[in-house]
CSV table of C-alpha atoms in Angstrom, one decimal:
chain,number,residue,atom,x,y,z
A,471,MET,CA,-12.2,7.6,-11.9
A,472,LYS,CA,-9.4,5.9,-10.0
A,473,ALA,CA,-9.4,5.3,-6.3
A,474,LYS,CA,-6.3,4.5,-4.2
A,475,VAL,CA,-6.8,2.5,-1.0
A,476,ILE,CA,-4.4,1.6,1.7
A,477,VAL,CA,-5.2,-1.4,4.0
A,478,ARG,CA,-3.1,-1.6,7.1
A,479,LEU,CA,-3.0,-3.9,10.2
A,480,LYS,CA,-4.6,-2.3,13.3
A,481,ASP,CA,-2.2,-1.1,16.0
A,482,GLY,CA,-1.4,-4.1,18.3
A,483,VAL,CA,-1.9,-6.7,15.6
A,484,LEU,CA,1.4,-8.6,15.2
A,485,ASP,CA,3.1,-8.2,11.8
A,486,PRO,CA,5.6,-11.1,11.5
A,487,GLN,CA,6.4,-10.3,7.9
A,488,GLY,CA,7.2,-6.6,8.8
A,489,GLN,CA,9.3,-7.8,11.7
A,490,THR,CA,11.3,-10.1,9.4
A,491,ILE,CA,12.0,-7.2,7.0
A,492,GLN,CA,12.9,-5.0,9.9
A,493,ARG,CA,15.4,-7.5,11.3
A,494,SER,CA,17.0,-7.9,7.9
A,495,LEU,CA,17.3,-4.1,7.5
A,496,ASN,CA,18.9,-3.9,11.0
A,497,LYS,CA,21.4,-6.6,10.1
A,498,MET,CA,22.2,-4.5,7.0
A,499,GLY,CA,23.0,-1.5,9.2
A,500,HIS,CA,19.8,0.5,8.8
A,501,GLU,CA,18.5,1.8,12.2
A,502,VAL,CA,14.8,1.0,11.6
A,503,THR,CA,12.9,0.9,14.8
A,504,GLU,CA,9.6,-0.4,13.4
A,505,LEU,CA,8.4,-1.6,10.0
A,506,ARG,CA,4.8,-2.6,9.2
A,507,GLN,CA,3.6,-3.9,6.0
A,508,GLY,CA,0.1,-3.3,4.5
A,509,LYS,CA,-1.6,-3.6,1.1
A,510,TYR,CA,-2.3,-1.0,-1.5
A,511,PHE,CA,-5.0,-1.1,-4.2
A,512,GLU,CA,-5.8,1.0,-7.2
A,513,ILE,CA,-9.3,0.6,-8.4
A,514,GLU,CA,-10.6,2.0,-11.7
A,515,PHE,CA,-14.3,2.8,-12.4
A,516,ASN,CA,-14.8,3.8,-16.0
A,517,GLY,CA,-18.6,4.3,-15.9
A,518,MET,CA,-18.7,6.5,-12.8
A,519,LYS,CA,-18.1,10.3,-12.9
A,520,ASP,CA,-19.3,11.5,-9.5
A,521,GLU,CA,-16.6,11.5,-6.8
A,522,SER,CA,-19.0,11.0,-3.8
A,523,ALA,CA,-20.6,8.0,-5.5
A,524,VAL,CA,-17.2,6.5,-6.2
A,525,ARG,CA,-16.2,7.1,-2.6
A,526,GLN,CA,-19.3,5.4,-1.3
A,527,ARG,CA,-18.7,2.4,-3.6
A,528,VAL,CA,-15.0,2.2,-2.6
A,529,GLU,CA,-15.9,2.2,1.1
A,530,GLU,CA,-18.3,-0.6,0.4
A,531,ILE,CA,-15.7,-2.6,-1.5
A,532,ALA,CA,-12.9,-2.0,1.0
A,533,ALA,CA,-15.1,-2.9,4.0
A,534,ASP,CA,-16.5,-6.1,2.3
A,535,VAL,CA,-13.6,-7.4,0.3
A,536,LEU,CA,-10.3,-5.7,0.6
A,537,CYS,CA,-10.1,-5.5,4.4
A,538,ASN,CA,-10.6,-7.9,7.3
A,539,PRO,CA,-12.2,-5.6,9.8
A,540,ILE,CA,-11.2,-7.7,12.8
A,541,ILE,CA,-7.5,-7.0,12.2
A,542,GLU,CA,-7.2,-4.3,9.5
A,543,THR,CA,-8.3,-0.8,8.8
A,544,PHE,CA,-8.5,0.9,5.4
A,545,GLU,CA,-8.0,4.5,4.2
A,546,ILE,CA,-9.0,6.0,0.9
A,547,GLU,CA,-5.9,7.9,-0.1
A,548,ASP,CA,-7.1,9.6,-3.2
A,549,ILE,CA,-10.0,9.6,-5.7
A,550,SER,CA,-9.4,11.3,-9.1
B,498,MET,CA,10.4,10.0,11.9
B,499,LYS,CA,8.0,7.8,10.0
B,500,ALA,CA,8.1,7.2,6.2
B,501,LYS,CA,5.2,5.7,4.2
B,502,VAL,CA,6.2,3.9,1.0
B,503,ILE,CA,4.0,2.4,-1.8
B,504,VAL,CA,5.4,-0.3,-4.0
B,505,ARG,CA,3.3,-1.0,-7.1
B,506,LEU,CA,3.7,-3.2,-10.2
B,507,LYS,CA,5.0,-1.4,-13.3
B,508,ASP,CA,2.4,-0.8,-16.0
B,509,GLY,CA,2.2,-3.8,-18.3
B,510,VAL,CA,3.2,-6.3,-15.6
B,511,LEU,CA,0.4,-8.8,-15.1
B,512,ASP,CA,-1.3,-8.8,-11.7
B,513,PRO,CA,-3.2,-12.1,-11.4
B,514,GLN,CA,-4.2,-11.4,-7.8
B,515,GLY,CA,-5.7,-8.0,-8.7
B,516,GLN,CA,-7.5,-9.6,-11.7
B,517,THR,CA,-9.0,-12.2,-9.4
B,518,ILE,CA,-10.3,-9.6,-6.9
B,519,GLN,CA,-11.6,-7.6,-9.9
B,520,ARG,CA,-13.6,-10.6,-11.2
B,521,SER,CA,-15.0,-11.2,-7.8
B,522,LEU,CA,-16.1,-7.6,-7.5
B,523,ASN,CA,-17.7,-7.7,-11.0
B,524,LYS,CA,-19.6,-10.9,-10.0
B,525,MET,CA,-20.8,-9.0,-6.9
B,526,GLY,CA,-22.2,-6.3,-9.2
B,527,HIS,CA,-19.5,-3.6,-8.8
B,528,GLU,CA,-18.5,-2.1,-12.2
B,529,VAL,CA,-14.7,-2.1,-11.6
B,530,THR,CA,-12.8,-1.8,-14.8
B,531,GLU,CA,-9.3,-2.5,-13.4
B,532,LEU,CA,-7.9,-3.4,-10.0
B,533,ARG,CA,-4.2,-3.6,-9.2
B,534,GLN,CA,-2.7,-4.6,-5.9
B,535,GLY,CA,0.5,-3.3,-4.4
B,536,LYS,CA,2.3,-3.2,-1.1
B,537,TYR,CA,2.5,-0.5,1.5
B,538,PHE,CA,5.2,0.0,4.2
B,539,GLU,CA,5.4,2.2,7.2
B,540,ILE,CA,9.0,2.5,8.4
B,541,GLU,CA,10.0,4.2,11.6
B,542,PHE,CA,13.4,5.7,12.4
B,543,ASN,CA,13.7,6.8,16.0
B,544,GLY,CA,17.3,8.1,15.8
B,545,MET,CA,16.9,10.3,12.7
B,546,LYS,CA,15.6,13.9,12.8
B,547,ASP,CA,16.5,15.2,9.4
B,548,GLU,CA,13.9,14.7,6.7
B,549,SER,CA,16.3,14.7,3.8
B,550,ALA,CA,18.5,12.1,5.5
B,551,VAL,CA,15.5,9.9,6.2
B,552,ARG,CA,14.4,10.3,2.5
B,553,GLN,CA,17.8,9.2,1.3
B,554,ARG,CA,17.8,6.2,3.6
B,555,VAL,CA,14.2,5.2,2.6
B,556,GLU,CA,15.1,5.4,-1.1
B,557,GLU,CA,18.0,3.1,-0.4
B,558,ILE,CA,15.9,0.6,1.6
B,559,ALA,CA,13.1,0.7,-1.0
B,560,ALA,CA,15.4,0.2,-4.0
B,561,ASP,CA,17.4,-2.6,-2.3
B,562,VAL,CA,14.9,-4.5,-0.2
B,563,LEU,CA,11.2,-3.5,-0.6
B,564,CYS,CA,11.0,-3.3,-4.4
B,565,ASN,CA,12.0,-5.6,-7.2
B,566,PRO,CA,13.1,-3.0,-9.8
B,567,ILE,CA,12.5,-5.3,-12.7
B,568,ILE,CA,8.7,-5.4,-12.2
B,569,GLU,CA,8.0,-2.8,-9.5
B,570,THR,CA,8.3,0.9,-8.8
B,571,PHE,CA,8.2,2.6,-5.4
B,572,GLU,CA,6.9,6.0,-4.3
B,573,ILE,CA,7.6,7.7,-0.9
B,574,GLU,CA,4.1,8.9,0.1
B,575,ASP,CA,5.0,10.9,3.1
B,576,ILE,CA,7.8,11.5,5.7
B,577,SER,CA,6.8,13.1,9.0
């Protein structure tokens, strides 16, 4: 099974990289009012067939490894 | 309106960062068979109300700025 996870900065946490991209887009004439950058992960588990077991495992991995809980949150987009 | 965009490496393009995370997870006892890392963007347009206009704009921005078309592909996850 494959899980898709999005890790984004919490609201209120500064995103200088996103701001830089936004300013570039504005200079190019795109009227973007905010741009925030996050991370995306695709995680494959060959041995596991049970969706709820995979979800539990992915939550553990995301909370422990993929995401810094002080400044980031994660969301499991899809498991299939 | 807000658009959500995922940028991922094309199949076959090496992802050393993803491989490193995968190896760490394996050492921690998680049976992950593949992990690939991508980027995620949330782009806000205050002045635009028409979804198809926003979609066209986002496709332009993703192809020109967010994504390196030689090694990456993008996908518009959601516009709302």
